Coordinates of C-alpha atoms in Angstrom, one line a residue:
X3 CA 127.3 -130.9 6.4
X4 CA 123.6 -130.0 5.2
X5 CA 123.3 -133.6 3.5
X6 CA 125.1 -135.5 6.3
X7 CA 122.3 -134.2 9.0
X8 CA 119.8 -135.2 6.2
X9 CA 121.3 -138.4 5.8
X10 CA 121.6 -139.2 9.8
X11 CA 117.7 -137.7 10.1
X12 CA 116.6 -140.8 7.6
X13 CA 118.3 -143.6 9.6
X14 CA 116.9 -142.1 12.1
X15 CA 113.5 -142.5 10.6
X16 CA 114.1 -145.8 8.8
X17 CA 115.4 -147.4 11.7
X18 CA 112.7 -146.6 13.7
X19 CA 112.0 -143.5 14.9
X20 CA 109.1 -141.4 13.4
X21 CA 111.3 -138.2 13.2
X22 CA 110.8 -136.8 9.5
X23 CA 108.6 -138.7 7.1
X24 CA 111.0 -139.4 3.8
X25 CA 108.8 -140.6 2.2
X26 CA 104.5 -140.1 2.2
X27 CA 102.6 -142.1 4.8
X28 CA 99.0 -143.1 4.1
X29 CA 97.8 -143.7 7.5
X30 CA 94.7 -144.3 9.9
X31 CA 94.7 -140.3 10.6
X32 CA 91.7 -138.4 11.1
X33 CA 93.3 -136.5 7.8
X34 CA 94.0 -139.4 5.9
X35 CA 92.2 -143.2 6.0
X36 CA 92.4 -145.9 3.7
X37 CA 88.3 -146.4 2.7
X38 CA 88.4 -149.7 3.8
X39 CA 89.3 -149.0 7.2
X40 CA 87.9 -150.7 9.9
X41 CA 88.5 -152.3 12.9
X42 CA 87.4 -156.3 12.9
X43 CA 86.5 -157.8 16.3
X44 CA 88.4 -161.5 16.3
X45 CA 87.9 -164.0 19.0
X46 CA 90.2 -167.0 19.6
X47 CA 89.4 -170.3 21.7
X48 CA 91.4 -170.0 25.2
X49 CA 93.3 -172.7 26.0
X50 CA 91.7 -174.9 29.2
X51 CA 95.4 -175.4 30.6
X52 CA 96.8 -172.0 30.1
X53 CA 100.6 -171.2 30.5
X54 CA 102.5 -169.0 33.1
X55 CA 105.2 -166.5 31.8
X56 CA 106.4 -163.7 33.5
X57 CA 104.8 -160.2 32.3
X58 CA 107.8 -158.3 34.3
X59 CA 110.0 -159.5 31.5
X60 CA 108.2 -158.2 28.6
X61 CA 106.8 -155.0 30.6
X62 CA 110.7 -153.7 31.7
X63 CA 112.1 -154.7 28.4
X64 CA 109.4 -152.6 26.9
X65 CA 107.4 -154.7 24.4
X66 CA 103.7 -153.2 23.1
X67 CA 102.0 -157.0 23.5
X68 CA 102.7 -160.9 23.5
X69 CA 100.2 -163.6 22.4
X70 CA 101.5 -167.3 22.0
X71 CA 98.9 -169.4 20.2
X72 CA 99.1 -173.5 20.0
X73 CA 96.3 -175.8 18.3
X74 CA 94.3 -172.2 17.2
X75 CA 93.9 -172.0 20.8
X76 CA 95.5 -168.8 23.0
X77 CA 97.9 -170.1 25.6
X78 CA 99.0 -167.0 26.8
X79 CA 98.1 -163.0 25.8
X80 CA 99.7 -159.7 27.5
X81 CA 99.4 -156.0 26.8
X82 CA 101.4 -153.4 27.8
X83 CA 99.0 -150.9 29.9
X84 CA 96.7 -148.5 27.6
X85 CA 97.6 -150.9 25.0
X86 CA 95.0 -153.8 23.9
X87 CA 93.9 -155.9 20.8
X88 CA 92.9 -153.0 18.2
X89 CA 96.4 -151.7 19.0
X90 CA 98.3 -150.7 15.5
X91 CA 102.0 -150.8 15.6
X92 CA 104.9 -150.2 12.8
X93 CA 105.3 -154.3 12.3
X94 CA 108.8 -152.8 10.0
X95 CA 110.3 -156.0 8.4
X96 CA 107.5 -158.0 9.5
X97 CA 106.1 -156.2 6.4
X98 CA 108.7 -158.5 4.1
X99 CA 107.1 -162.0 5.0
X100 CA 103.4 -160.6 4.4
X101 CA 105.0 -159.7 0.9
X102 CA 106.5 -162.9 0.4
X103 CA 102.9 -164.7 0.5
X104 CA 101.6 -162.3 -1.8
X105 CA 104.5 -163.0 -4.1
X106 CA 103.6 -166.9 -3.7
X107 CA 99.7 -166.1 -4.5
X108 CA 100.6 -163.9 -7.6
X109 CA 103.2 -166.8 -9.0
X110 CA 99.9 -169.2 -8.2
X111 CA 98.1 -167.0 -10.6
X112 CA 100.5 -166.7 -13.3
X113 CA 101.4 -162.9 -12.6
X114 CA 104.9 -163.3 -11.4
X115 CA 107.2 -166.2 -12.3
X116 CA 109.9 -166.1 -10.1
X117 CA 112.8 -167.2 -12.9
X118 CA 111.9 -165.1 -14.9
X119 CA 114.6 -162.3 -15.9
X120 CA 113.8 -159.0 -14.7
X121 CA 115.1 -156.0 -18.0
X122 CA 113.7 -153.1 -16.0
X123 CA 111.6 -151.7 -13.6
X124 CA 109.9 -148.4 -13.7
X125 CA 111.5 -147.2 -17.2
X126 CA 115.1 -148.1 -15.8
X127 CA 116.9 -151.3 -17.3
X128 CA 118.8 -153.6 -15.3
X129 CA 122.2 -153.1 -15.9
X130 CA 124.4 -155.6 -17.8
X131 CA 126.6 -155.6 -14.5
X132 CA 123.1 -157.1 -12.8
X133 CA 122.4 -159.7 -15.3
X134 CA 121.1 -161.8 -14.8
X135 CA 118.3 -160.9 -12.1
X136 CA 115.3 -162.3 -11.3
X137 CA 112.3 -162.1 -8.7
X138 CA 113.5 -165.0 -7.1
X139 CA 116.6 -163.3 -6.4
X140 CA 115.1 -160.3 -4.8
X141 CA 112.8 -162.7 -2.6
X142 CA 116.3 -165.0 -1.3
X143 CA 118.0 -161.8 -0.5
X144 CA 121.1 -162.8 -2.4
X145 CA 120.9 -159.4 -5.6
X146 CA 124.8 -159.1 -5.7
X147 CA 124.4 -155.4 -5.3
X148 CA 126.7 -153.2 -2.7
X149 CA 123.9 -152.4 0.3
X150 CA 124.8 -151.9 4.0
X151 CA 121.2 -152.1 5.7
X152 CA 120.2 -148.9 7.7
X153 CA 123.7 -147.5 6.5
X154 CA 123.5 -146.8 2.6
X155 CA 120.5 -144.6 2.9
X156 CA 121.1 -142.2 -0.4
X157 CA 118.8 -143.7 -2.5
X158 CA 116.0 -142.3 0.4
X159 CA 116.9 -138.9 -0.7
X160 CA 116.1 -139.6 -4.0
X161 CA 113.0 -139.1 -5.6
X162 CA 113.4 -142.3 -8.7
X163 CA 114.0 -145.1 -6.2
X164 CA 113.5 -147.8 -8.5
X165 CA 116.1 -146.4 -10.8
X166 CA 118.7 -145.6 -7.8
X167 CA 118.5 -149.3 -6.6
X168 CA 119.4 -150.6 -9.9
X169 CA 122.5 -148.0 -10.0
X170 CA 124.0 -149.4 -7.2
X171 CA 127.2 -151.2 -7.3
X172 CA 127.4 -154.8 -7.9
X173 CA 129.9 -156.8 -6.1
X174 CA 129.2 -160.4 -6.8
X175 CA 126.8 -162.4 -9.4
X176 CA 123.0 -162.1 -8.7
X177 CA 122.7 -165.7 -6.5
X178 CA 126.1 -166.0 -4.9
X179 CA 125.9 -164.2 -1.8
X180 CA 123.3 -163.5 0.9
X181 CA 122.9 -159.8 1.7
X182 CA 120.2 -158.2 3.5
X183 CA 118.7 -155.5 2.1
X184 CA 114.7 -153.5 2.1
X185 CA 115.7 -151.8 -1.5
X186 CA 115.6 -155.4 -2.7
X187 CA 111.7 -155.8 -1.5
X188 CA 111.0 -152.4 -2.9
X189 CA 112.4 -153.0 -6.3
X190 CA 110.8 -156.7 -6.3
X191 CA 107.2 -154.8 -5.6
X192 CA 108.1 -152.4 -8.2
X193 CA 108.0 -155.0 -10.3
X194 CA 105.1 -156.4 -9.5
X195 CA 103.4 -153.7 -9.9
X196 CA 104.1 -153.7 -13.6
X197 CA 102.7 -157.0 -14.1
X198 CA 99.3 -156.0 -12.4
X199 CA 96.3 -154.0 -13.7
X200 CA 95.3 -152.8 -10.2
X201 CA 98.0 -150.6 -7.8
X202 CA 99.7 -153.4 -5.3
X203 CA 98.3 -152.2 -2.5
X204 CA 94.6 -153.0 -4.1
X205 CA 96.3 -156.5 -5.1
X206 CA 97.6 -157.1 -1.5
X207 CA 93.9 -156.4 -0.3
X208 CA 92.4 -158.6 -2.6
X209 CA 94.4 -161.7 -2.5
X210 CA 95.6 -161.7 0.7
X211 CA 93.9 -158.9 3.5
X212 CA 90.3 -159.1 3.4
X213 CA 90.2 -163.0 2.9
X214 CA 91.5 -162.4 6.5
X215 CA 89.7 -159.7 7.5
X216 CA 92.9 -157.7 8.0
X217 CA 92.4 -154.1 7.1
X218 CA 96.0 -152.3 6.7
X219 CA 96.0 -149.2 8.9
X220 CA 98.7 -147.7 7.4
X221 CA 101.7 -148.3 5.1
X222 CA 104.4 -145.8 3.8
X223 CA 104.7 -144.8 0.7
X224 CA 107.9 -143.8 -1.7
X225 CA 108.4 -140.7 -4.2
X226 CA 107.3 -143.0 -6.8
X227 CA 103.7 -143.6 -5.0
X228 CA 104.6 -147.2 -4.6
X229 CA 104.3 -149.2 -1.0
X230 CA 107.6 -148.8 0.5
X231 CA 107.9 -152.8 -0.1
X232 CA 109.6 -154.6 3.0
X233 CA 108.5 -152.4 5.6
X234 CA 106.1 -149.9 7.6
X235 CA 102.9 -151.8 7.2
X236 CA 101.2 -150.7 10.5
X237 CA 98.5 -153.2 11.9
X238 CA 97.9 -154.9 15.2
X239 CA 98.9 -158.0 17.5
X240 CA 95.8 -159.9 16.1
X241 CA 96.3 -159.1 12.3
X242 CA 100.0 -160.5 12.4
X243 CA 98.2 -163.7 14.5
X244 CA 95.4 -164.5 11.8
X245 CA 98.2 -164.3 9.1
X246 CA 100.8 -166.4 11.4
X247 CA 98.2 -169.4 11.5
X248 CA 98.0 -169.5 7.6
X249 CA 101.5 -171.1 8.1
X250 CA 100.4 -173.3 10.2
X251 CA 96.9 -174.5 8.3
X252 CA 98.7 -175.0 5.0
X253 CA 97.7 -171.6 3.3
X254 CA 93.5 -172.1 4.5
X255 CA 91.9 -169.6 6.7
X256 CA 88.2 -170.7 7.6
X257 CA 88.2 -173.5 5.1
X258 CA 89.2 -171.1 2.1
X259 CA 92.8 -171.5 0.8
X260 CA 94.5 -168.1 0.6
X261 CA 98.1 -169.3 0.3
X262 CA 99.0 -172.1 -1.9
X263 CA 99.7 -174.9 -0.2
X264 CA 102.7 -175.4 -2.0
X265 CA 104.1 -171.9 -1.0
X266 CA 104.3 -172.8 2.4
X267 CA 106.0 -175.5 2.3
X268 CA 108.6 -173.7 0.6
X269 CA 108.8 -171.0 3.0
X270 CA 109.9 -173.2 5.6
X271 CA 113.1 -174.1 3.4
X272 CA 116.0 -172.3 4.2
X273 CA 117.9 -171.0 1.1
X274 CA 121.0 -169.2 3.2
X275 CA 121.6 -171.5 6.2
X276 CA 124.0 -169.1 7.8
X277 CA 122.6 -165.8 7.1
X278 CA 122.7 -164.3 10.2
X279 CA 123.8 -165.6 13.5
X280 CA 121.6 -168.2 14.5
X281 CA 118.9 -167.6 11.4
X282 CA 118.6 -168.9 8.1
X283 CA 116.8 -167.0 5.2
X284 CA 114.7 -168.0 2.3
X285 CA 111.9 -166.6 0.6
X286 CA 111.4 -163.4 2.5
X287 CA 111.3 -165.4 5.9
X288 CA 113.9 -166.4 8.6
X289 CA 114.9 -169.8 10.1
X290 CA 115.8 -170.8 13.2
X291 CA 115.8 -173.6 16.0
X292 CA 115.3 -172.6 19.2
X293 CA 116.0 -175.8 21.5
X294 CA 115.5 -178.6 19.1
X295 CA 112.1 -176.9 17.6
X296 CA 112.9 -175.5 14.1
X297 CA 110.9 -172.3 13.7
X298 CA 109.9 -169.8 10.5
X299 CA 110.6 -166.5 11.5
X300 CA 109.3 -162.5 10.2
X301 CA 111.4 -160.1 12.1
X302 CA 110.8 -156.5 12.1
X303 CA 113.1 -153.8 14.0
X304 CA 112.3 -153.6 17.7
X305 CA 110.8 -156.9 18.8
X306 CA 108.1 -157.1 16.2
X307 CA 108.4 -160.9 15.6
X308 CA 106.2 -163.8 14.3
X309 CA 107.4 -167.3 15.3
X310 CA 105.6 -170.0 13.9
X311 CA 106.6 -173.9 14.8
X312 CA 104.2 -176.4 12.1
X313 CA 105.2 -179.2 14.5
X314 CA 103.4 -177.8 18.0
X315 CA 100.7 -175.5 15.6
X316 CA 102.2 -173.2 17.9
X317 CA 102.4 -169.6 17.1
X318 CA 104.5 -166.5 18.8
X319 CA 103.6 -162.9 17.9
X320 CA 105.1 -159.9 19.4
X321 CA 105.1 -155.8 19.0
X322 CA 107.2 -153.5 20.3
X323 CA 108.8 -149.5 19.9
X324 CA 110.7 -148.9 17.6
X325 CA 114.3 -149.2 19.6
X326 CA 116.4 -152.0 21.6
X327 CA 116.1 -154.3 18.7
X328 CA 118.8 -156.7 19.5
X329 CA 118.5 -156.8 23.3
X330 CA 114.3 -157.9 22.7
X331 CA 115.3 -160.4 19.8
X332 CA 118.1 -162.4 22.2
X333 CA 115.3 -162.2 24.9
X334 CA 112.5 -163.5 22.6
X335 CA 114.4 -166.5 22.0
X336 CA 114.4 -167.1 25.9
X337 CA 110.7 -166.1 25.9
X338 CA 110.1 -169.1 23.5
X339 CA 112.4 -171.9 25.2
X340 CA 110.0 -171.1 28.1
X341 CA 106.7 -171.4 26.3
X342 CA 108.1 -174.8 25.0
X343 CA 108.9 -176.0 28.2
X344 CA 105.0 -175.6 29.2
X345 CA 103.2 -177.0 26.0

């Protein structure tokens, strides 16, 4: 009974809700700051021919903030009230796609190579069953390991998750099968971090934050004191918009190339065409089309959503609580049609 409640109190607090922390949380806390904390003032162009969508919409189905940017220019930007610019929210599986681009820099630099067979990861070898596995693998989603998202939450409890990811069952060959799954970004940055010579979080900083002057207010953190990979990175509307328009400026922000081009292009491919409803997945990202516009996708639980379209250099970013995911992502897609219709 003990370990059921225990069990139900994580999903709880993986799925959303910040009801126990499993795991520690370095956070933008008067107890506990990441040194390089600070909040950046940014400043986009405003569009002369703004658009008109309805707030009432966004307010009653609770979302935190809205900004749709086309041509680097802001075509439309709404806050909930108390809520503003230099407002931090969970961005959950948003978290995945920042990962991805990291991935892409660090295979750019000869760090990762993405075909490369993974033996082990933090002292634990990859089991025969698993073979072969590689990063590549972890980043399409398709590990043939025995995961139910938000359901299989044991290896939470544990304190080597690394080690408990690898023991789970495997049900088809590494590469036949898409399944969703955050222990799969977690074991692909524990990885990672054994190629490196600095901790990730340093490496994510380096290569990828403060070339856009994004400075991550929080992350959590596993028993392993590794990033919780995948998910929990906490930053605001305009940090997910300067990142968003890397996709859309081949990998350059301000004339310096932080992506490689080549990387982005990629991301826009979809490896698993029907992964999930009306998205494809590939590479850490989703795919869609929403009415004849094909659009690269990060999703987090609750409405926190980037939706980036290369042919309009148009750009959709959202935040929201951490609840009524599915009723704000069938929404967004409405919210979209209708910024289309005005561009």
């Amino acid at each position: 009974m003990i370990r059921t409640l225990l069990l139900l109190v994580i999903f709880i607090n993986l799925a959303g809700c910040s009801v126990l922390d499993v795991a520690r949380y370095e956070f933008t806390t008067s107890k506990t700051k990441f040194s390089n904390y600070q909040l950046v003032e940014r400043s986009w162009k405003r569009a002369g021919d703004p658009i008109h969508l309805n707030n009432g919409d966004l307010r009653d189905l609770g979302f935190y903030s809205a900004l749709v940017l086309k041509n680097d220019a802001v075509l439309f930007e709404w806050y909930k009230s108390g809520r503003g610019p230099d407002s931090t929210s969970n961005v959950k599986s948003v978290s995945k796609s920042i990962f991805s681009a990291v991935v892409g820099i660090a295979e750019h630099q000869g760090i990762v190579s993405l075909d490369k067979e993974i033996l082990s990861v933090n002292g634990c070898e990859v089991p025969k069953a698993m073979s072969r596995l590689t990063a590549l693998n972890l980043l399409n989603m398709d590990a043939g390991l025995r995961y139910i998202e938000n359901q299989s939450m044991d290896i939470y409890i544990k304190k080597d998750w690394s080690c408990e990811i690898l023991n789970l069952p495997v049900e088809v060959a590494n590469g036949q099968r898409f399944n969703y799954a955050t222990p799969q970004s977690y074991l692909l940055g524990a990885y990672m971090q054994q190629q490196l010579n600095t901790p990730l979080k340093q490496y994510f900083d380096e290569v990828l934050f403060t070339p856009l002057d994004i400075y991550l207010k929080g992350w959590r953190y596993s028993p392993e004191s590794l990033p919780f990979n995948g998910t929990d990175m906490v930053l605001t509307t305009h940090d997910l918009l300067a990142f968003a328009q890397l996709y859309i400026n081949q990998g350059k922000y301000k004339g310096t190339q932080v992506i490689p081009g080549d990387w982005i292009n990629q991301s826009f491919e979809t490896v698993w065409p029907e992964a999930q409803g009306q998205y494809g997945y590939g590479l850490h990202w989703w795919q869609t089309t929403i009415s004849n516009h094909k659009f690269l996708v990060a999703m987090g639980y609750g409405g926190q959503s980037i939706f980036i379209n290369r042919e309009n250099r148009l750009i959709v970013v959202t935040t929201a609580p951490l609840n009524r995911h599915d009723e704000r992502m069938v929404y967004l897609r409405d919210f979209i049609a209708q910024v289309l219709e005005q561009i």
